[in-house]
Amino acid sequence: MTTRTASEKKTDKTLHDLFMTELADVYSAEKQLVEALPKMAEAAMAKELQEVITSHLKETEGHVRTVERVFAALDMKPKAKKCE
């Protein structure tokens, strides 16, 4: 069994904290897009642009589900962190 130093344990905590912060940031961004994209599609004048935005919305909804699965795998409740 390998004994880890306090510094190594602190780095793990710091990396975990950084990962969780970034995951929450990504979750927030994807959720915001899910809200914004339908409005953008509605405002688009060109049919082709509406279709592309709608397609992107479906992909983004899949991203939200993926991030939620990551939170679940970590036994964490999904939470969003808004960018400042």
Coordinates of C-alpha atoms in Angstrom, one line a residue:
M1 CA 0.0 0.0 0.0
T2 CA 1.4 3.4 -1.0
T3 CA 1.2 6.1 1.6
R4 CA 0.3 9.5 0.2
T5 CA 1.6 12.8 1.5
A6 CA -0.7 15.6 2.8
S7 CA 0.3 17.6 -0.2
E8 CA -0.7 14.9 -2.6
K9 CA -4.1 14.6 -0.9
K10 CA -4.6 18.4 -1.1
T11 CA -3.9 18.3 -4.8
D12 CA -6.5 15.6 -5.2
K13 CA -9.0 17.8 -3.4
T14 CA -8.1 20.8 -5.5
L15 CA -8.4 18.8 -8.7
H16 CA -11.7 17.5 -7.6
D17 CA -12.9 20.9 -6.7
L18 CA -11.8 22.3 -10.1
F19 CA -13.5 19.5 -11.9
M20 CA -16.8 20.0 -10.0
T21 CA -16.6 23.8 -10.7
E22 CA -16.0 23.3 -14.4
L23 CA -18.8 20.6 -14.5
A24 CA -21.2 23.0 -12.9
D25 CA -20.1 25.7 -15.3
V26 CA -20.7 23.5 -18.4
Y27 CA -24.1 22.4 -17.0
S28 CA -25.1 26.1 -16.6
A29 CA -24.0 26.9 -20.1
E30 CA -25.9 24.0 -21.6
K31 CA -29.1 24.8 -19.6
Q32 CA -28.9 28.4 -20.7
L33 CA -28.6 27.3 -24.4
V34 CA -31.7 25.0 -24.0
E35 CA -33.6 28.1 -22.9
A36 CA -32.2 30.5 -25.6
L37 CA -32.2 28.3 -28.7
P38 CA -36.0 28.0 -29.1
K39 CA -36.2 31.8 -29.0
M40 CA -33.5 32.1 -31.6
A41 CA -35.2 29.6 -33.8
E42 CA -38.4 31.5 -33.6
A43 CA -36.7 34.7 -34.4
A44 CA -34.8 33.3 -37.4
M45 CA -36.2 34.5 -40.7
A46 CA -34.7 31.7 -42.9
K47 CA -36.2 28.2 -42.7
E48 CA -32.8 26.6 -43.0
L49 CA -31.5 28.6 -40.1
Q50 CA -34.5 27.6 -38.0
E51 CA -33.8 23.9 -38.8
V52 CA -30.1 24.2 -37.9
I53 CA -30.9 25.9 -34.6
T54 CA -33.6 23.3 -33.8
S55 CA -31.1 20.5 -34.6
H56 CA -28.6 22.2 -32.3
L57 CA -31.2 22.4 -29.6
K58 CA -31.6 18.6 -29.7
E59 CA -27.9 18.1 -29.4
T60 CA -27.7 20.5 -26.5
E61 CA -30.5 18.7 -24.7
G62 CA -28.4 15.5 -25.1
H63 CA -25.4 17.4 -23.6
V64 CA -27.5 18.3 -20.6
R65 CA -28.5 14.7 -20.1
T66 CA -24.8 13.6 -20.4
V67 CA -23.7 16.1 -17.8
E68 CA -26.6 15.0 -15.5
R69 CA -25.4 11.4 -15.8
V70 CA -21.8 12.5 -14.8
F71 CA -23.3 14.2 -11.7
A72 CA -25.3 11.0 -10.9
A73 CA -22.2 8.9 -11.4
L74 CA -20.5 11.0 -8.8
D75 CA -23.5 10.8 -6.5
M76 CA -24.0 14.5 -6.8
K77 CA -27.1 16.5 -7.5
P78 CA -26.7 18.5 -10.7
K79 CA -26.1 22.2 -10.0
A80 CA -25.4 25.0 -12.3
K81 CA -22.7 27.7 -11.7
K82 CA -23.3 30.8 -13.7
C83 CA -20.3 32.5 -15.3
E84 CA -19.4 35.9 -14.1

